[in-house]
Amino acid sequence: MTSPPHTPSRAALAVLLCGTFMASLDTAIVNVAGPAIQSDVGVSGAALQLVVSGYALAYAALLITGARLGDDHGHRRLFLAGLAGFTLMSLLAGLAWSTPVLIAARIGQGVAAAAMGPQVMTVIQLQYEGAARMKAMALLATVVSAGVVAGQVLGGLLVDLDLFGASWRPVFLINVPAGLALLAIGPRLLPVTKRPSGRRMDWLGVVLVTDIITLAMVPLVFGHQVGWAWWTWACLAAAVPSALLLVLHLRRVIARGGAPVADVRLLAAPRFGLGMAATTAVMVAYGGFLFTMTLHLQQGLGDSPLRSGLTFVPYALGFAATSLTVPALAAGVQRRLAPLGLAASAAGYAGLGLATHGGAWHDAVALPLLLVAGAGFGAGYSQVITRSIVTVPLAQAHDASGLFNTINMLGFALGVATLGSAFLSAVGAPTPAETGGAFGDVALGCGALSLAAAAFTLLLARAEAGDRTNAEEAAPVMAAA
């Protein structure tokens, strides 16, 4: 049974957030290591995309399943099992001797992260109330995003240090001691929570979701390399009937009173649906931006992994500054800053696109724009997550957790696949002019996506205002009754 809501120890929350940080870090840490992996293992551009996005794809495909298994078998048990698997797959990735082994290890990391990740948000939903829950959710959003940004910097540092001549391998091996430490203290610190549904797992829904993601993403990753062969279009076409089958299946399960793999009815709630739309837009931009900017810096401009990673420091600092300070401001101020922040992020991306389009990279221009893009992202992203999820009823906490994490990771993988493929297709030779022009186009696209996210956030604020008005009008009626 689920224990009544209370505030868990800070140490327990720290364990949960450290596991989240590890999973988020691995979303991006391989970006900076990508060129080193290519030269050492000999992977193609498309295979490198799969090394980067295969993790996110497996993570996204199984997150909802992981959330449900946590409800049925215990959130602490699933978190620790996922953490153990993640640590083991990180070791395999660090020791990988070929491209297939590395890709398999990355997919294994994603599967393990899908068992671990959704338990964190669910435990926060179940164990915290009111303002404490808002603060914990904001901290979770900050950790998720900070892990991705920190991955860029840390990845560059580890590759450039070339510890023991291991080149890129420490970017994965660093997870092993951290995972073992968390596994040692986690069983003693984490709360015991469980919400058994008493209903069977929707395995057909799991298969259909995985099938749709595979049919859509594999051709997007490999299409440019194989000249968009017939099978790429066949896969994309086959994803359409699979999606229709999933919709029919979900309706049938709900009509029977069962528990579908995803309760998509949550998306019909204005606040949650708008929040997830904004999340999708910013994560597609984010995934494509990180992947293509790294290739531009290292392959086009010839930067070292360390210099490439350090180039992201203004972005990371801007993000950290706003994501940690904005949640402490008054609620009304936060609501106004969220769309303004995402609009500023759009301006930063667009400015980078215009500055690099067809020319060389100029640090005096690019670094301030990176600061603006990161600060705007931090001001808007965590607020969107917190405000769209915090009102979800406890009974649907696992569904909200699974849907958010799936959308978040799938958006990142989609950005790598689509914007990354557009970049690789446009680059004929790795020269500053070639990669600068291709990256400029991608950055402009990222600006447009962030601007769309700002628009969704404005609509979210309008939905919140409507909810507050309805609550104020209902209060006198309830008092009179």
PDB file of C-alpha atoms in Angstrom, residues 181-475:
ATOM      1  CA  ALA A 181      27.480   4.001  -4.340  1.00  0.00           C
ATOM      2  CA  LEU A 182      23.774   4.701  -4.825  1.00  0.00           C
ATOM      3  CA  LEU A 183      22.981   0.973  -4.795  1.00  0.00           C
ATOM      4  CA  ALA A 184      24.805   0.678  -1.463  1.00  0.00           C
ATOM      5  CA  ILE A 185      22.848   3.420   0.319  1.00  0.00           C
ATOM      6  CA  GLY A 186      19.558   3.414  -1.588  1.00  0.00           C
ATOM      7  CA  PRO A 187      17.895   0.401   0.110  1.00  0.00           C
ATOM      8  CA  ARG A 188      18.339   2.049   3.527  1.00  0.00           C
ATOM      9  CA  LEU A 189      17.160   5.524   2.559  1.00  0.00           C
ATOM     10  CA  LEU A 190      14.392   5.242  -0.026  1.00  0.00           C
ATOM     11  CA  PRO A 191      10.762   5.155   1.151  1.00  0.00           C
ATOM     12  CA  VAL A 192       8.611   2.101   0.457  1.00  0.00           C
ATOM     13  CA  THR A 193       5.731   3.094  -1.825  1.00  0.00           C
ATOM     14  CA  LYS A 194       3.428   0.970  -3.933  1.00  0.00           C
ATOM     15  CA  ARG A 195       0.106   1.457  -5.725  1.00  0.00           C
ATOM     16  CA  PRO A 196      -0.988  -1.982  -6.937  1.00  0.00           C
ATOM     17  CA  SER A 197      -3.576  -1.605  -9.651  1.00  0.00           C
ATOM     18  CA  GLY A 198      -4.820  -5.172  -9.536  1.00  0.00           C
ATOM     19  CA  ARG A 199      -5.000  -5.078 -13.334  1.00  0.00           C
ATOM     20  CA  ARG A 200      -2.856  -6.792 -15.898  1.00  0.00           C
ATOM     21  CA  MET A 201      -0.085  -5.061 -17.778  1.00  0.00           C
ATOM     22  CA  ASP A 202      -1.155  -3.900 -21.233  1.00  0.00           C
ATOM     23  CA  TRP A 203       1.555  -5.781 -23.115  1.00  0.00           C
ATOM     24  CA  LEU A 204      -0.143  -5.352 -26.489  1.00  0.00           C
ATOM     25  CA  GLY A 205      -0.077  -1.594 -25.933  1.00  0.00           C
ATOM     26  CA  VAL A 206       3.620  -1.800 -25.038  1.00  0.00           C
ATOM     27  CA  VAL A 207       4.328  -3.683 -28.283  1.00  0.00           C
ATOM     28  CA  LEU A 208       2.364  -1.192 -30.382  1.00  0.00           C
ATOM     29  CA  VAL A 209       4.078   1.845 -28.816  1.00  0.00           C
ATOM     30  CA  THR A 210       7.512   0.298 -29.348  1.00  0.00           C
ATOM     31  CA  ASP A 211       6.580  -0.654 -32.911  1.00  0.00           C
ATOM     32  CA  ILE A 212       5.474   2.877 -33.787  1.00  0.00           C
ATOM     33  CA  ILE A 213       8.618   4.457 -32.342  1.00  0.00           C
ATOM     34  CA  THR A 214      10.857   1.992 -34.192  1.00  0.00           C
ATOM     35  CA  LEU A 215       9.047   2.350 -37.520  1.00  0.00           C
ATOM     36  CA  ALA A 216       9.215   6.139 -37.344  1.00  0.00           C
ATOM     37  CA  MET A 217      12.654   6.750 -35.885  1.00  0.00           C
ATOM     38  CA  VAL A 218      14.882   4.190 -37.645  1.00  0.00           C
ATOM     39  CA  PRO A 219      14.225   5.569 -41.154  1.00  0.00           C
ATOM     40  CA  LEU A 220      14.627   9.132 -39.875  1.00  0.00           C
ATOM     41  CA  VAL A 221      18.061   8.218 -38.522  1.00  0.00           C
ATOM     42  CA  PHE A 222      19.330   6.166 -41.467  1.00  0.00           C
ATOM     43  CA  GLY A 223      17.358   7.697 -44.344  1.00  0.00           C
ATOM     44  CA  HIS A 224      19.970  10.227 -45.451  1.00  0.00           C
ATOM     45  CA  GLN A 225      22.766   7.620 -45.379  1.00  0.00           C
ATOM     46  CA  VAL A 226      20.923   5.118 -47.611  1.00  0.00           C
ATOM     47  CA  GLY A 227      19.557   7.764 -49.962  1.00  0.00           C
ATOM     48  CA  TRP A 228      16.042   7.352 -48.618  1.00  0.00           C
ATOM     49  CA  ALA A 229      15.727   3.817 -49.976  1.00  0.00           C
ATOM     50  CA  TRP A 230      12.315   2.252 -50.447  1.00  0.00           C
ATOM     51  CA  TRP A 231      12.359   0.554 -47.046  1.00  0.00           C
ATOM     52  CA  THR A 232      12.628   3.907 -45.232  1.00  0.00           C
ATOM     53  CA  TRP A 233       9.385   5.094 -46.813  1.00  0.00           C
ATOM     54  CA  ALA A 234       7.779   1.687 -46.215  1.00  0.00           C
ATOM     55  CA  CYS A 235       8.602   1.928 -42.506  1.00  0.00           C
ATOM     56  CA  LEU A 236       7.203   5.451 -42.229  1.00  0.00           C
ATOM     57  CA  ALA A 237       4.052   4.370 -44.066  1.00  0.00           C
ATOM     58  CA  ALA A 238       3.657   1.315 -41.804  1.00  0.00           C
ATOM     59  CA  ALA A 239       3.806   3.573 -38.721  1.00  0.00           C
ATOM     60  CA  VAL A 240       0.445   5.116 -39.699  1.00  0.00           C
ATOM     61  CA  PRO A 241      -1.714   1.953 -39.425  1.00  0.00           C
ATOM     62  CA  SER A 242       0.219   0.992 -36.297  1.00  0.00           C
ATOM     63  CA  ALA A 243      -0.743   4.327 -34.763  1.00  0.00           C
ATOM     64  CA  LEU A 244      -4.388   3.784 -35.707  1.00  0.00           C
ATOM     65  CA  LEU A 245      -4.279   0.306 -34.166  1.00  0.00           C
ATOM     66  CA  LEU A 246      -2.866   1.809 -30.960  1.00  0.00           C
ATOM     67  CA  VAL A 247      -5.667   4.389 -30.776  1.00  0.00           C
ATOM     68  CA  LEU A 248      -8.324   1.707 -31.273  1.00  0.00           C
ATOM     69  CA  HIS A 249      -6.641  -0.547 -28.724  1.00  0.00           C
ATOM     70  CA  LEU A 250      -6.455   2.204 -26.084  1.00  0.00           C
ATOM     71  CA  ARG A 251     -10.128   3.060 -26.585  1.00  0.00           C
ATOM     72  CA  ARG A 252     -11.102  -0.602 -26.272  1.00  0.00           C
ATOM     73  CA  VAL A 253      -9.107  -1.097 -23.067  1.00  0.00           C
ATOM     74  CA  ILE A 254     -10.547   2.079 -21.495  1.00  0.00           C
ATOM     75  CA  ALA A 255     -14.086   1.090 -22.507  1.00  0.00           C
ATOM     76  CA  ARG A 256     -13.630  -2.259 -20.749  1.00  0.00           C
ATOM     77  CA  GLY A 257     -12.465  -0.494 -17.591  1.00  0.00           C
ATOM     78  CA  GLY A 258      -8.918  -1.773 -18.027  1.00  0.00           C
ATOM     79  CA  ALA A 259      -5.583  -0.040 -17.570  1.00  0.00           C
ATOM     80  CA  PRO A 260      -4.093   0.960 -20.949  1.00  0.00           C
ATOM     81  CA  VAL A 261      -0.353   1.333 -21.416  1.00  0.00           C
ATOM     82  CA  ALA A 262      -0.923   5.104 -21.489  1.00  0.00           C
ATOM     83  CA  ASP A 263      -3.931   7.034 -20.257  1.00  0.00           C
ATOM     84  CA  VAL A 264      -3.887   9.535 -23.107  1.00  0.00           C
ATOM     85  CA  ARG A 265      -7.025  11.164 -21.705  1.00  0.00           C
ATOM     86  CA  LEU A 266      -4.634  13.186 -19.549  1.00  0.00           C
ATOM     87  CA  LEU A 267      -3.542  15.021 -22.684  1.00  0.00           C
ATOM     88  CA  ALA A 268      -7.109  16.315 -23.066  1.00  0.00           C
ATOM     89  CA  ALA A 269      -6.717  18.281 -19.829  1.00  0.00           C
ATOM     90  CA  PRO A 270      -5.738  21.764 -21.056  1.00  0.00           C
ATOM     91  CA  ARG A 271      -2.928  22.375 -18.576  1.00  0.00           C
ATOM     92  CA  PHE A 272      -1.285  18.979 -18.999  1.00  0.00           C
ATOM     93  CA  GLY A 273      -1.777  18.850 -22.756  1.00  0.00           C
ATOM     94  CA  LEU A 274      -0.398  22.347 -23.349  1.00  0.00           C
ATOM     95  CA  GLY A 275       2.529  21.653 -21.040  1.00  0.00           C
ATOM     96  CA  MET A 276       3.420  18.501 -22.952  1.00  0.00           C
ATOM     97  CA  ALA A 277       3.129  20.341 -26.287  1.00  0.00           C
ATOM     98  CA  ALA A 278       5.594  22.963 -25.041  1.00  0.00           C
ATOM     99  CA  THR A 279       7.880  20.216 -23.696  1.00  0.00           C
ATOM    100  CA  THR A 280       7.899  18.455 -27.065  1.00  0.00           C
ATOM    101  CA  ALA A 281       8.847  21.607 -28.936  1.00  0.00           C
ATOM    102  CA  VAL A 282      11.715  22.589 -26.631  1.00  0.00           C
ATOM    103  CA  MET A 283      13.128  19.049 -26.438  1.00  0.00           C
ATOM    104  CA  VAL A 284      13.121  18.557 -30.225  1.00  0.00           C
ATOM    105  CA  ALA A 285      15.048  21.827 -30.463  1.00  0.00           C
ATOM    106  CA  TYR A 286      17.353  20.863 -27.608  1.00  0.00           C
ATOM    107  CA  GLY A 287      18.269  17.427 -28.968  1.00  0.00           C
ATOM    108  CA  GLY A 288      18.968  18.698 -32.464  1.00  0.00           C
ATOM    109  CA  PHE A 289      20.895  21.720 -31.192  1.00  0.00           C
ATOM    110  CA  LEU A 290      23.277  19.747 -28.960  1.00  0.00           C
ATOM    111  CA  PHE A 291      24.002  17.094 -31.596  1.00  0.00           C
ATOM    112  CA  THR A 292      24.632  19.465 -34.503  1.00  0.00           C
ATOM    113  CA  MET A 293      26.518  22.143 -32.594  1.00  0.00           C
ATOM    114  CA  THR A 294      28.981  19.534 -31.325  1.00  0.00           C
ATOM    115  CA  LEU A 295      29.656  18.281 -34.847  1.00  0.00           C
ATOM    116  CA  HIS A 296      30.058  21.849 -36.110  1.00  0.00           C
ATOM    117  CA  LEU A 297      32.556  22.707 -33.377  1.00  0.00           C
ATOM    118  CA  GLN A 298      34.671  19.567 -33.610  1.00  0.00           C
ATOM    119  CA  GLN A 299      34.449  18.506 -37.247  1.00  0.00           C
ATOM    120  CA  GLY A 300      33.920  21.890 -38.891  1.00  0.00           C
ATOM    121  CA  LEU A 301      36.011  24.184 -36.711  1.00  0.00           C
ATOM    122  CA  GLY A 302      38.465  21.546 -35.468  1.00  0.00           C
ATOM    123  CA  ASP A 303      37.892  22.244 -31.755  1.00  0.00           C
ATOM    124  CA  SER A 304      39.115  19.711 -29.214  1.00  0.00           C
ATOM    125  CA  PRO A 305      36.502  17.826 -27.150  1.00  0.00           C
ATOM    126  CA  LEU A 306      37.427  19.951 -24.117  1.00  0.00           C
ATOM    127  CA  ARG A 307      37.081  23.241 -25.977  1.00  0.00           C
ATOM    128  CA  SER A 308      33.834  22.011 -27.493  1.00  0.00           C
ATOM    129  CA  GLY A 309      32.514  21.110 -24.063  1.00  0.00           C
ATOM    130  CA  LEU A 310      33.619  24.397 -22.542  1.00  0.00           C
ATOM    131  CA  THR A 311      31.807  26.272 -25.302  1.00  0.00           C
ATOM    132  CA  PHE A 312      28.592  25.016 -23.718  1.00  0.00           C
ATOM    133  CA  VAL A 313      29.502  26.530 -20.318  1.00  0.00           C
ATOM    134  CA  PRO A 314      27.626  29.846 -20.929  1.00  0.00           C
ATOM    135  CA  TYR A 315      24.565  27.837 -21.910  1.00  0.00           C
ATOM    136  CA  ALA A 316      24.891  25.733 -18.735  1.00  0.00           C
ATOM    137  CA  LEU A 317      25.489  28.747 -16.509  1.00  0.00           C
ATOM    138  CA  GLY A 318      22.523  30.609 -17.952  1.00  0.00           C
ATOM    139  CA  PHE A 319      20.306  27.603 -17.502  1.00  0.00           C
ATOM    140  CA  ALA A 320      21.466  26.994 -13.921  1.00  0.00           C
ATOM    141  CA  ALA A 321      21.014  30.632 -12.915  1.00  0.00           C
ATOM    142  CA  THR A 322      17.398  30.906 -14.053  1.00  0.00           C
ATOM    143  CA  SER A 323      16.186  27.362 -13.322  1.00  0.00           C
ATOM    144  CA  LEU A 324      17.338  27.678  -9.697  1.00  0.00           C
ATOM    145  CA  THR A 325      16.193  31.262  -9.045  1.00  0.00           C
ATOM    146  CA  VAL A 326      12.890  31.528 -10.919  1.00  0.00           C
ATOM    147  CA  PRO A 327      11.082  28.879  -8.762  1.00  0.00           C
ATOM    148  CA  ALA A 328      11.796  31.038  -5.698  1.00  0.00           C
ATOM    149  CA  LEU A 329       9.921  34.017  -7.162  1.00  0.00           C
ATOM    150  CA  ALA A 330       6.250  34.802  -6.664  1.00  0.00           C
ATOM    151  CA  ALA A 331       3.858  32.614  -8.646  1.00  0.00           C
ATOM    152  CA  GLY A 332       2.630  35.503 -10.768  1.00  0.00           C
ATOM    153  CA  VAL A 333       6.169  36.491 -11.687  1.00  0.00           C
ATOM    154  CA  GLN A 334       6.977  32.883 -12.644  1.00  0.00           C
ATOM    155  CA  ARG A 335       3.961  32.721 -14.944  1.00  0.00           C
ATOM    156  CA  ARG A 336       5.079  35.881 -16.746  1.00  0.00           C
ATOM    157  CA  LEU A 337       8.722  34.790 -16.996  1.00  0.00           C
ATOM    158  CA  ALA A 338       8.053  31.359 -18.500  1.00  0.00           C
ATOM    159  CA  PRO A 339       6.916  32.497 -21.992  1.00  0.00           C
ATOM    160  CA  LEU A 340       9.393  35.385 -21.940  1.00  0.00           C
ATOM    161  CA  GLY A 341      12.180  32.948 -21.133  1.00  0.00           C
ATOM    162  CA  LEU A 342      11.307  30.595 -23.972  1.00  0.00           C
ATOM    163  CA  ALA A 343      11.040  33.560 -26.343  1.00  0.00           C
ATOM    164  CA  ALA A 344      14.519  34.662 -25.221  1.00  0.00           C
ATOM    165  CA  SER A 345      15.782  31.121 -25.837  1.00  0.00           C
ATOM    166  CA  ALA A 346      14.301  31.310 -29.338  1.00  0.00           C
ATOM    167  CA  ALA A 347      16.117  34.594 -29.915  1.00  0.00           C
ATOM    168  CA  GLY A 348      19.384  33.040 -28.729  1.00  0.00           C
ATOM    169  CA  TYR A 349      19.045  30.071 -31.086  1.00  0.00           C
ATOM    170  CA  ALA A 350      18.055  32.290 -34.003  1.00  0.00           C
ATOM    171  CA  GLY A 351      20.944  34.650 -33.303  1.00  0.00           C
ATOM    172  CA  LEU A 352      23.383  31.721 -33.342  1.00  0.00           C
ATOM    173  CA  GLY A 353      21.890  30.590 -36.631  1.00  0.00           C
ATOM    174  CA  LEU A 354      22.302  33.984 -38.258  1.00  0.00           C
ATOM    175  CA  ALA A 355      25.797  34.446 -36.836  1.00  0.00           C
ATOM    176  CA  THR A 356      27.149  31.120 -38.110  1.00  0.00           C
ATOM    177  CA  HIS A 357      25.221  30.731 -41.344  1.00  0.00           C
ATOM    178  CA  GLY A 358      27.742  30.262 -44.109  1.00  0.00           C
ATOM    179  CA  GLY A 359      30.650  31.573 -42.022  1.00  0.00           C
ATOM    180  CA  ALA A 360      33.009  30.873 -39.168  1.00  0.00           C
ATOM    181  CA  TRP A 361      32.221  30.703 -35.462  1.00  0.00           C
ATOM    182  CA  HIS A 362      32.942  33.927 -33.553  1.00  0.00           C
ATOM    183  CA  ASP A 363      33.145  33.415 -29.784  1.00  0.00           C
ATOM    184  CA  ALA A 364      32.535  37.096 -29.030  1.00  0.00           C
ATOM    185  CA  VAL A 365      29.106  36.773 -30.623  1.00  0.00           C
ATOM    186  CA  ALA A 366      28.276  33.114 -30.014  1.00  0.00           C
ATOM    187  CA  LEU A 367      29.024  32.867 -26.283  1.00  0.00           C
ATOM    188  CA  PRO A 368      26.633  35.663 -25.201  1.00  0.00           C
ATOM    189  CA  LEU A 369      23.938  34.161 -27.439  1.00  0.00           C
ATOM    190  CA  LEU A 370      24.491  30.763 -25.811  1.00  0.00           C
ATOM    191  CA  LEU A 371      24.069  32.438 -22.418  1.00  0.00           C
ATOM    192  CA  VAL A 372      20.764  33.960 -23.530  1.00  0.00           C
ATOM    193  CA  ALA A 373      19.533  30.660 -25.009  1.00  0.00           C
ATOM    194  CA  GLY A 374      20.395  28.718 -21.852  1.00  0.00           C
ATOM    195  CA  ALA A 375      18.956  31.296 -19.466  1.00  0.00           C
ATOM    196  CA  GLY A 376      15.710  31.471 -21.419  1.00  0.00           C
ATOM    197  CA  PHE A 377      15.446  27.698 -21.539  1.00  0.00           C
ATOM    198  CA  GLY A 378      15.960  27.443 -17.772  1.00  0.00           C
ATOM    199  CA  ALA A 379      13.390  30.167 -17.039  1.00  0.00           C
ATOM    200  CA  GLY A 380      10.682  28.396 -19.023  1.00  0.00           C
ATOM    201  CA  TYR A 381      11.278  24.655 -19.042  1.00  0.00           C
ATOM    202  CA  SER A 382      11.091  23.767 -15.346  1.00  0.00           C
ATOM    203  CA  GLN A 383       8.070  26.030 -14.891  1.00  0.00           C
ATOM    204  CA  VAL A 384       6.186  24.366 -17.732  1.00  0.00           C
ATOM    205  CA  ILE A 385       6.807  20.913 -16.258  1.00  0.00           C
ATOM    206  CA  THR A 386       5.862  21.871 -12.717  1.00  0.00           C
ATOM    207  CA  ARG A 387       2.736  23.813 -13.625  1.00  0.00           C
ATOM    208  CA  SER A 388       1.379  21.175 -16.021  1.00  0.00           C
ATOM    209  CA  ILE A 389       1.939  18.142 -13.765  1.00  0.00           C
ATOM    210  CA  VAL A 390       1.484  19.393 -10.213  1.00  0.00           C
ATOM    211  CA  THR A 391      -2.333  19.378 -10.434  1.00  0.00           C
ATOM    212  CA  VAL A 392      -2.583  15.773 -11.674  1.00  0.00           C
ATOM    213  CA  PRO A 393      -4.497  13.658  -9.108  1.00  0.00           C
ATOM    214  CA  LEU A 394      -2.480  11.141  -7.094  1.00  0.00           C
ATOM    215  CA  ALA A 395      -4.412   8.274  -8.678  1.00  0.00           C
ATOM    216  CA  GLN A 396      -2.957   9.256 -12.047  1.00  0.00           C
ATOM    217  CA  ALA A 397       0.560  10.074 -10.853  1.00  0.00           C
ATOM    218  CA  HIS A 398       2.117   7.088 -12.632  1.00  0.00           C
ATOM    219  CA  ASP A 399       0.322   7.920 -15.891  1.00  0.00           C
ATOM    220  CA  ALA A 400       1.466  11.546 -15.758  1.00  0.00           C
ATOM    221  CA  SER A 401       5.015  10.482 -14.896  1.00  0.00           C
ATOM    222  CA  GLY A 402       5.162   7.987 -17.743  1.00  0.00           C
ATOM    223  CA  LEU A 403       3.661  10.347 -20.315  1.00  0.00           C
ATOM    224  CA  PHE A 404       5.895  13.275 -19.376  1.00  0.00           C
ATOM    225  CA  ASN A 405       9.102  11.243 -19.395  1.00  0.00           C
ATOM    226  CA  THR A 406       8.137   9.551 -22.665  1.00  0.00           C
ATOM    227  CA  ILE A 407       7.358  12.857 -24.376  1.00  0.00           C
ATOM    228  CA  ASN A 408      10.511  14.428 -22.949  1.00  0.00           C
ATOM    229  CA  MET A 409      12.869  11.691 -24.162  1.00  0.00           C
ATOM    230  CA  LEU A 410      11.056  11.076 -27.429  1.00  0.00           C
ATOM    231  CA  GLY A 411      11.265  14.786 -28.211  1.00  0.00           C
ATOM    232  CA  PHE A 412      15.025  14.745 -27.606  1.00  0.00           C
ATOM    233  CA  ALA A 413      15.492  11.643 -29.798  1.00  0.00           C
ATOM    234  CA  LEU A 414      13.286  13.145 -32.505  1.00  0.00           C
ATOM    235  CA  GLY A 415      15.446  16.265 -32.509  1.00  0.00           C
ATOM    236  CA  VAL A 416      18.627  14.207 -32.965  1.00  0.00           C
ATOM    237  CA  ALA A 417      17.006  12.124 -35.711  1.00  0.00           C
ATOM    238  CA  THR A 418      15.358  14.889 -37.744  1.00  0.00           C
ATOM    239  CA  LEU A 419      17.578  17.926 -37.242  1.00  0.00           C
ATOM    240  CA  GLY A 420      20.663  15.714 -37.047  1.00  0.00           C
ATOM    241  CA  SER A 421      19.788  14.034 -40.335  1.00  0.00           C
ATOM    242  CA  ALA A 422      19.152  17.412 -41.975  1.00  0.00           C
ATOM    243  CA  PHE A 423      22.584  18.578 -40.798  1.00  0.00           C
ATOM    244  CA  LEU A 424      24.413  15.450 -42.000  1.00  0.00           C
ATOM    245  CA  SER A 425      22.627  15.563 -45.348  1.00  0.00           C
ATOM    246  CA  ALA A 426      23.624  19.196 -45.905  1.00  0.00           C
ATOM    247  CA  VAL A 427      27.310  18.738 -45.021  1.00  0.00           C
ATOM    248  CA  GLY A 428      29.337  17.540 -47.965  1.00  0.00           C
ATOM    249  CA  ALA A 429      32.737  18.124 -46.357  1.00  0.00           C
ATOM    250  CA  PRO A 430      33.553  19.025 -42.729  1.00  0.00           C
ATOM    251  CA  THR A 431      34.658  22.627 -43.358  1.00  0.00           C
ATOM    252  CA  PRO A 432      33.677  25.726 -41.370  1.00  0.00           C
ATOM    253  CA  ALA A 433      31.555  27.018 -44.257  1.00  0.00           C
ATOM    254  CA  GLU A 434      29.785  23.670 -44.822  1.00  0.00           C
ATOM    255  CA  THR A 435      29.043  22.880 -41.179  1.00  0.00           C
ATOM    256  CA  GLY A 436      28.384  26.540 -40.372  1.00  0.00           C
ATOM    257  CA  GLY A 437      25.696  26.793 -43.017  1.00  0.00           C
ATOM    258  CA  ALA A 438      24.078  23.506 -41.962  1.00  0.00           C
ATOM    259  CA  PHE A 439      24.234  24.384 -38.270  1.00  0.00           C
ATOM    260  CA  GLY A 440      22.853  27.843 -39.005  1.00  0.00           C
ATOM    261  CA  ASP A 441      19.774  26.300 -40.597  1.00  0.00           C
ATOM    262  CA  VAL A 442      19.307  23.931 -37.638  1.00  0.00           C
ATOM    263  CA  ALA A 443      19.700  26.750 -35.107  1.00  0.00           C
ATOM    264  CA  LEU A 444      17.064  28.818 -36.910  1.00  0.00           C
ATOM    265  CA  GLY A 445      14.738  25.812 -36.762  1.00  0.00           C
ATOM    266  CA  CYS A 446      15.434  25.475 -33.042  1.00  0.00           C
ATOM    267  CA  GLY A 447      14.488  29.128 -32.631  1.00  0.00           C
ATOM    268  CA  ALA A 448      11.162  28.537 -34.372  1.00  0.00           C
ATOM    269  CA  LEU A 449      10.438  25.523 -32.152  1.00  0.00           C
ATOM    270  CA  SER A 450      11.231  27.475 -28.974  1.00  0.00           C
ATOM    271  CA  LEU A 451       8.973  30.284 -30.135  1.00  0.00           C
ATOM    272  CA  ALA A 452       6.174  27.734 -30.603  1.00  0.00           C
ATOM    273  CA  ALA A 453       6.841  26.501 -27.053  1.00  0.00           C
ATOM    274  CA  ALA A 454       6.495  30.094 -25.804  1.00  0.00           C
ATOM    275  CA  ALA A 455       3.098  30.312 -27.516  1.00  0.00           C
ATOM    276  CA  PHE A 456       1.955  27.070 -25.854  1.00  0.00           C
ATOM    277  CA  THR A 457       3.108  28.478 -22.508  1.00  0.00           C
ATOM    278  CA  LEU A 458       0.988  31.586 -23.018  1.00  0.00           C
ATOM    279  CA  LEU A 459      -2.010  29.332 -23.636  1.00  0.00           C
ATOM    280  CA  LEU A 460      -1.099  27.386 -20.483  1.00  0.00           C
ATOM    281  CA  ALA A 461      -1.178  30.640 -18.491  1.00  0.00           C
ATOM    282  CA  ARG A 462      -4.617  31.406 -19.937  1.00  0.00           C
ATOM    283  CA  ALA A 463      -5.874  27.937 -18.891  1.00  0.00           C
ATOM    284  CA  GLU A 464      -4.509  28.517 -15.371  1.00  0.00           C
ATOM    285  CA  ALA A 465      -6.275  31.876 -15.196  1.00  0.00           C
ATOM    286  CA  GLY A 466      -9.516  30.191 -16.230  1.00  0.00           C
ATOM    287  CA  ASP A 467      -9.104  27.555 -13.513  1.00  0.00           C
ATOM    288  CA  ARG A 468      -8.504  30.243 -10.878  1.00  0.00           C
ATOM    289  CA  THR A 469     -11.580  32.193 -12.014  1.00  0.00           C
ATOM    290  CA  ASN A 470     -13.760  29.085 -11.865  1.00  0.00           C
ATOM    291  CA  ALA A 471     -12.456  28.258  -8.396  1.00  0.00           C
ATOM    292  CA  GLU A 472     -13.177  31.782  -7.140  1.00  0.00           C
ATOM    293  CA  GLU A 473     -16.711  31.698  -8.560  1.00  0.00           C
ATOM    294  CA  ALA A 474     -17.380  28.283  -7.047  1.00  0.00           C
ATOM    295  CA  ALA A 475     -16.161  29.220  -3.565  1.00  0.00           C
TER     296      ALA A 475
END
